[in-house]
C-alpha positions as semicolon CSV with decimal commas, in nm:
position;residue;x (nm);y (nm);z (nm)
1;M;20,550;9,224;0,081
2;N;20,694;8,993;0,343
3;D;20,340;8,925;0,469
4;I;20,252;8,744;0,155
5;L;20,579;8,545;0,165
6;I;20,507;8,438;0,529
7;Q;20,151;8,333;0,448
8;N;20,275;8,124;0,149
9;T;20,547;7,979;0,341
10;T;20,350;7,868;0,633
11;A;20,064;7,729;0,396
12;F;20,321;7,530;0,204
13;F;20,447;7,388;0,548
14;E;20,097;7,286;0,656
15;K;20,026;7,124;0,326
16;S;20,349;6,933;0,327
17;F;20,366;6,805;0,689
18;G;19,993;6,830;0,798
19;S;20,080;7,056;1,094
20;K;20,144;7,429;1,175
21;P;20,521;7,517;1,223
22;E;20,667;7,561;1,567
23;K;20,891;7,840;1,462
24;V;20,887;8,092;1,178
25;V;21,211;8,286;1,110
26;L;21,280;8,574;0,879
27;S;21,651;8,611;0,772
28;P;21,746;8,923;0,551
29;G;21,982;9,008;0,273
30;R;22,214;9,291;0,285
31;I;22,345;9,605;0,118
32;N;22,665;9,776;0,173
33;I;22,639;10,156;0,165
34;I;23,002;10,227;0,134
35;G;23,344;10,061;0,201
36;E;23,425;9,837;-0,100
37;H;23,725;9,621;-0,131
38;I;23,862;9,746;0,195
39;D;23,735;9,461;0,429
40;Y;24,061;9,272;0,340
41;N;24,266;9,595;0,356
42;D;24,203;9,671;0,722
43;G;23,931;9,905;0,654
44;F;23,560;9,937;0,777
45;V;23,241;9,836;0,580
46;L;22,904;9,995;0,627
47;P;22,643;9,736;0,566
48;A;22,268;9,706;0,650
49;A;22,008;9,433;0,667
50;I;21,722;9,492;0,415
51;D;21,349;9,411;0,385
52;K;21,424;9,139;0,125
53;V;21,422;8,804;0,322
54;I;21,416;8,424;0,334
55;C;21,117;8,299;0,536
56;F;21,167;7,964;0,714
57;A;20,911;7,751;0,878
58;F;21,026;7,474;1,123
59;E;20,913;7,193;1,343
60;K;21,074;6,913;1,536
61;N;20,991;6,564;1,377
62;N;21,128;6,336;1,649
63;S;21,357;6,150;1,437
64;K;21,728;6,154;1,339
65;K;21,648;6,278;0,990
66;S;21,567;6,634;0,866
67;K;21,359;6,712;0,557
68;I;21,391;7,059;0,380
69;F;21,176;7,208;0,104
70;A;21,305;7,486;-0,108
71;I;20,961;7,620;-0,232
72;D;21,109;7,854;-0,502
73;L;21,315;7,573;-0,650
74;N;21,026;7,304;-0,620
75;E;21,313;7,092;-0,472
76;D;21,364;6,902;-0,143
77;F;21,625;6,675;0,021
78;E;21,647;6,464;0,337
79;I;21,965;6,434;0,545
80;D;22,032;6,167;0,818
81;L;22,188;6,346;1,114
82;T;22,383;6,039;1,218
83;E;22,581;6,015;0,915
84;E;22,884;6,202;0,802
85;V;22,800;6,524;0,623
86;K;22,927;6,552;0,268
87;L;22,887;6,771;-0,021
88;S;22,618;6,695;-0,281
89;D;22,591;6,765;-0,660
90;T;22,288;6,963;-0,582
91;V;22,458;7,301;-0,485
92;W;22,169;7,462;-0,296
93;T;22,150;7,185;-0,040
94;N;22,521;7,221;0,053
95;Y;22,462;7,547;0,240
96;I;22,229;7,360;0,465
97;R;22,452;7,056;0,477
98;G;22,732;7,286;0,581
99;V;22,532;7,460;0,854
100;I;22,444;7,125;0,997
101;K;22,813;7,014;0,983
102;Q;22,937;7,322;1,149
103;L;22,687;7,286;1,430
104;Q;22,767;6,928;1,483
105;D;23,148;7,005;1,471
106;K;23,104;7,270;1,750
107;G;22,929;7,007;1,969
108;F;22,573;7,131;1,945
109;I;22,315;6,859;2,003
110;F;21,994;6,864;1,803
111;E;21,766;6,619;1,629
112;G;21,567;6,586;1,314
113;F;21,336;6,865;1,205
114;N;21,115;6,950;0,909
115;C;21,170;7,283;0,726
116;V;21,042;7,469;0,425
117;F;21,179;7,806;0,299
118;S;21,096;8,064;0,041
119;S;21,260;8,401;-0,050
120;N;21,211;8,735;-0,211
121;I;21,577;8,811;-0,220
122;P;21,676;8,828;-0,588
123;V;21,930;8,553;-0,635
124;G;22,247;8,660;-0,798
125;S;22,204;9,032;-0,738
126;G;22,475;9,062;-0,478
127;L;22,226;9,087;-0,197
128;S;22,376;8,779;-0,015
129;S;22,090;8,531;-0,039
130;S;22,340;8,252;0,062
131;A;22,434;8,428;0,404
132;A;22,061;8,480;0,472
133;L;22,006;8,108;0,416
134;E;22,288;8,007;0,639
135;C;22,201;8,256;0,930
136;G;21,834;8,172;0,910
137;M;21,886;7,795;0,907
138;I;22,123;7,830;1,224
139;F;21,885;8,071;1,403
140;G;21,596;7,838;1,336
141;I;21,777;7,520;1,468
142;K;21,900;7,734;1,769
143;Q;21,533;7,836;1,849
144;L;21,390;7,483;1,788
145;F;21,626;7,305;2,014
146;D;21,702;7,592;2,253
147;L;22,077;7,598;2,160
148;K;22,300;7,867;2,327
149;I;22,450;8,057;2,033
150;E;22,539;8,412;2,025
151;K;22,462;8,645;1,752
152;V;22,825;8,676;1,638
153;D;22,860;8,303;1,659
154;I;22,572;8,240;1,423
155;A;22,745;8,482;1,181
156;L;23,080;8,298;1,226
157;L;22,915;7,952;1,178
158;G;22,751;8,076;0,866
159;Q;23,074;8,184;0,727
160;K;23,234;7,862;0,798
161;A;22,944;7,683;0,633
162;E;23,005;7,885;0,321
163;H;23,388;7,831;0,326
164;W;23,297;7,463;0,365
165;V;23,074;7,483;0,048
166;G;23,403;7,621;-0,144
167;I;23,335;8,002;-0,134
168;N;23,595;8,197;0,066
169;C;23,355;8,487;0,180
170;G;23,442;8,742;0,415
171;I;23,224;8,807;0,754
172;M;23,037;9,114;0,632
173;D;22,724;8,927;0,483
174;Q;22,662;8,694;0,774
175;F;22,732;8,951;1,027
176;S;22,486;9,215;0,881
177;S;22,220;8,951;0,821
178;V;22,224;8,869;1,195
179;H;22,307;9,209;1,358
180;G;22,071;9,439;1,150
181;I;21,852;9,705;1,315
182;E;21,576;9,881;1,140
183;N;21,689;10,222;1,014
184;K;22,049;10,157;1,143
185;V;22,359;10,091;0,938
186;I;22,660;9,885;1,085
187;K;23,007;10,026;1,085
188;L;23,208;9,707;1,109
189;D;23,564;9,612;1,145
190;C;23,588;9,290;0,963
191;N;23,927;9,195;1,147
192;T;23,830;9,239;1,509
193;L;23,434;9,227;1,468
194;D;23,407;9,551;1,656
195;F;23,100;9,740;1,538
196;E;22,885;10,037;1,602
197;Y;22,532;10,149;1,468
198;H;22,466;10,473;1,289
199;N;22,160;10,634;1,178
200;A;22,014;10,529;0,845
201;D;21,729;10,798;0,795
202;F;21,773;10,887;0,418
203;K;21,503;11,156;0,471
204;D;21,374;11,269;0,133
205;Y;21,555;11,010;-0,070
206;A;21,474;10,643;-0,150
207;L;21,739;10,375;-0,187
208;I;21,696;10,186;-0,497
209;L;21,932;9,914;-0,652
210;F;21,981;9,913;-1,025
211;D;22,058;9,533;-1,129
212;S;22,272;9,562;-1,441
213;N;22,196;9,204;-1,523
214;V;22,569;9,132;-1,616
215;K;22,835;8,950;-1,443
216;H;23,172;8,952;-1,616
217;S;23,398;8,654;-1,555
218;L;23,703;8,875;-1,459
219;F;23,615;8,891;-1,104
220;T;23,796;8,601;-0,935
221;S;24,137;8,639;-1,113
222;E;24,121;9,028;-1,083
223;Y;24,022;9,000;-0,704
224;N;24,332;8,799;-0,635
225;T;24,548;9,034;-0,831
226;R;24,411;9,330;-0,635
227;R;24,504;9,174;-0,303
228;I;24,847;9,114;-0,413
229;E;24,884;9,471;-0,548
230;C;24,763;9,615;-0,201
231;E;25,010;9,402;-0,021
232;Q;25,287;9,528;-0,237
233;G;25,178;9,883;-0,182
234;L;25,147;9,839;0,194
235;A;25,499;9,701;0,198
236;V;25,640;10,026;0,033
237;I;25,446;10,244;0,274
238;K;25,588;10,055;0,583
239;E;25,927;10,086;0,434
240;N;25,898;10,464;0,425
241;F;25,674;10,522;0,748
242;P;25,764;10,249;0,993
243;E;25,491;10,373;1,225
244;V;25,222;10,268;0,977
245;K;25,099;9,921;1,068
246;S;24,794;9,919;0,830
247;F;24,609;10,116;0,564
248;R;24,398;10,281;0,828
249;D;24,717;10,434;0,982
250;C;24,816;10,589;0,639
251;S;24,719;10,935;0,551
252;E;24,673;11,046;0,175
253;E;24,958;11,299;0,241
254;Q;25,204;11,019;0,328
255;L;25,089;10,822;0,046
256;L;25,129;11,105;-0,214
257;S;25,485;11,181;-0,082
258;I;25,609;10,836;-0,188
259;Q;25,409;10,794;-0,516
260;D;25,734;10,781;-0,716
261;K;25,862;10,496;-0,521
262;M;25,560;10,276;-0,618
263;N;25,459;10,103;-0,935
264;P;25,202;10,335;-1,088
265;T;24,928;10,069;-1,098
266;V;25,007;9,971;-0,731
267;F;24,984;10,327;-0,636
268;K;24,635;10,361;-0,791
269;R;24,514;10,065;-0,594
270;V;24,640;10,181;-0,263
271;H;24,536;10,562;-0,323
272;F;24,177;10,420;-0,369
273;V;24,217;10,198;-0,043
274;V;24,329;10,499;0,173
275;K;24,054;10,727;0,051
276;E;23,793;10,473;0,083
277;I;23,866;10,402;0,441
278;N;23,837;10,775;0,507
279;R;23,505;10,799;0,297
280;V;23,334;10,533;0,527
281;I;23,420;10,745;0,841
282;R;23,286;11,060;0,660
283;A;22,980;10,863;0,555
284;C;22,902;10,771;0,920
285;E;22,931;11,142;1,003
286;A;22,712;11,243;0,721
287;L;22,429;10,990;0,829
288;D;22,457;11,097;1,193
289;N;22,418;11,460;1,081
290;G;22,139;11,392;0,846
291;D;22,357;11,524;0,557
292;I;22,235;11,296;0,301
293;E;22,352;11,510;0,006
294;L;22,711;11,450;0,134
295;L;22,666;11,082;0,161
296;G;22,545;11,088;-0,206
297;Q;22,860;11,276;-0,312
298;L;23,074;11,020;-0,137
299;L;22,889;10,736;-0,325
300;F;22,993;10,908;-0,653
301;E;23,346;10,945;-0,535
302;T;23,362;10,571;-0,434
303;H;23,245;10,481;-0,798
304;Y;23,513;10,693;-0,946
305;G;23,778;10,514;-0,746
306;L;23,649;10,175;-0,807
307;S;23,628;10,254;-1,173
308;Q;23,934;10,444;-1,243
309;E;24,176;10,355;-0,965
310;Y;24,077;10,011;-0,843
311;E;23,958;9,916;-1,192
312;V;23,671;9,686;-1,102
313;S;23,385;9,847;-1,288
314;C;23,271;9,781;-1,642
315;A;23,095;9,956;-1,926
316;E;22,747;9,895;-1,816
317;L;22,807;10,011;-1,444
318;D;22,994;10,321;-1,561
319;M;22,704;10,413;-1,793
320;L;22,448;10,371;-1,510
321;V;22,656;10,590;-1,267
322;D;22,736;10,843;-1,539
323;T;22,389;10,886;-1,623
324;A;22,287;10,909;-1,265
325;K;22,539;11,187;-1,196
326;A;22,374;11,412;-1,471
327;D;22,031;11,334;-1,327
328;E;21,896;11,606;-1,086
329;N;21,694;11,365;-0,909
330;I;21,967;11,128;-0,814
331;I;22,231;11,250;-0,550
332;G;22,449;10,953;-0,523
333;S;22,537;10,612;-0,713
334;R;22,802;10,375;-0,715
335;V;22,859;10,011;-0,799
336;M;22,797;9,800;-0,499
337;G;23,004;9,466;-0,436
338;G;23,307;9,317;-0,599
339;G;23,246;9,472;-0,932
340;F;23,247;9,367;-1,300
341;G;22,863;9,356;-1,279
342;G;22,597;9,341;-1,035
343;C;22,392;9,630;-0,902
344;T;22,441;10,003;-0,843
345;I;22,310;10,151;-0,528
346;N;22,124;10,496;-0,574
347;L;21,986;10,766;-0,353
348;I;21,684;10,901;-0,552
349;K;21,436;11,190;-0,469
350;K;21,120;11,061;-0,340
351;G;20,834;11,116;-0,581
352;H;21,068;11,068;-0,872
353;E;21,134;10,705;-0,850
354;N;20,899;10,583;-1,139
355;E;21,028;10,858;-1,370
356;V;21,381;10,755;-1,306
357;K;21,317;10,390;-1,352
358;R;21,152;10,453;-1,702
359;K;21,442;10,671;-1,816
360;F;21,713;10,423;-1,713
361;S;21,522;10,129;-1,835
362;N;21,489;10,275;-2,171
363;L;21,847;10,398;-2,198
364;Y;21,990;10,079;-2,080
365;L;21,793;9,875;-2,323
366;D;21,868;10,078;-2,603
367;T;22,247;10,094;-2,514
368;F;22,322;9,731;-2,432
369;G;22,002;9,539;-2,513
370;I;21,976;9,415;-2,175
371;E;21,676;9,459;-1,940
372;L;21,745;9,663;-1,623
373;K;21,591;9,534;-1,291
374;F;21,512;9,762;-1,010
375;Y;21,489;9,666;-0,623
376;D;21,346;9,910;-0,376
377;V;21,508;9,845;-0,034
378;K;21,462;9,967;0,321
379;V;21,697;9,922;0,599
380;S;21,551;9,651;0,825
381;N;21,603;9,425;1,110
382;G;21,840;9,122;1,119
383;T;21,746;8,762;1,147
384;T;21,449;8,729;1,369
385;L;21,173;8,501;1,507
386;L;20,821;8,588;1,425
């Protein structure tokens, strides 16, 4: 799949600029196996880079201006590197403007370049195409002009670029896009950026995303409310257990012992958080031991928590996971991402993928009148030079 993308991108570059690119870069999207809504609650996440990528082709152009083509949008823009970088009304260009601004603000010296890019990451699916764009652009400029930038700094610069655009994202997306290794997931502490790799051999099971094709507008306001509720819950825990500094220090037994001292809604939120932090640790052990059935069970448990305790699911996602739980060919399923729409991540017995897709596609269309999309994904390498 990526071979065709690479061929098309480099051919477009040659047609546009009359020369072969000096550098070709692949920058992947990401999934998160487990660990949802705990990055801002002192928990761990378990992301991985995937084989859906943005392909970039670069060359120096010996000027002070850069010209960038977005093949999929059939649009391009030019930026003068000697002028102050400002936001544009053309939103996609802002991610690249943001990257250039962050590099310049950090004192990196580079000149004009030509670039074209094309992607097979489904936009709006929750697979972090924006992080892939930022990190691929930084990596390409680094390679082209021999800049000394560490992997972790590529991720941090990408995150800062996205903040400049106006999206207050965490570090997980950029970090996993850069640090991915084929057949490995990353257990990441989003606070300290400490990380470790764990096996991602799913054995007899395929990893398939079901795109609900819905995105409910509740997310932003509800996200902010959840953060406040978790802060309130942690304050009550600390009052009763002074030794607890963060949710990762709190056991479920401690939490249950003070349930009557908490607002019932706040209790539900923090109960999910404490259990989800533990599920990430158990998921790492399951992967290392090759116990994919246990991993699947943990996915179902996470979805129940996100739906019933954290309350960030919706009817469409609950229907997909409930149906998966009743299907003997699926051993695990959950909503992936912030919630209120987007994708479910599913572990499906190999050899039954098409049968499952047909069944779910028909059921979903009959129930909601919406077409279900499917993305087969494999755990792959992070941003790389071809």
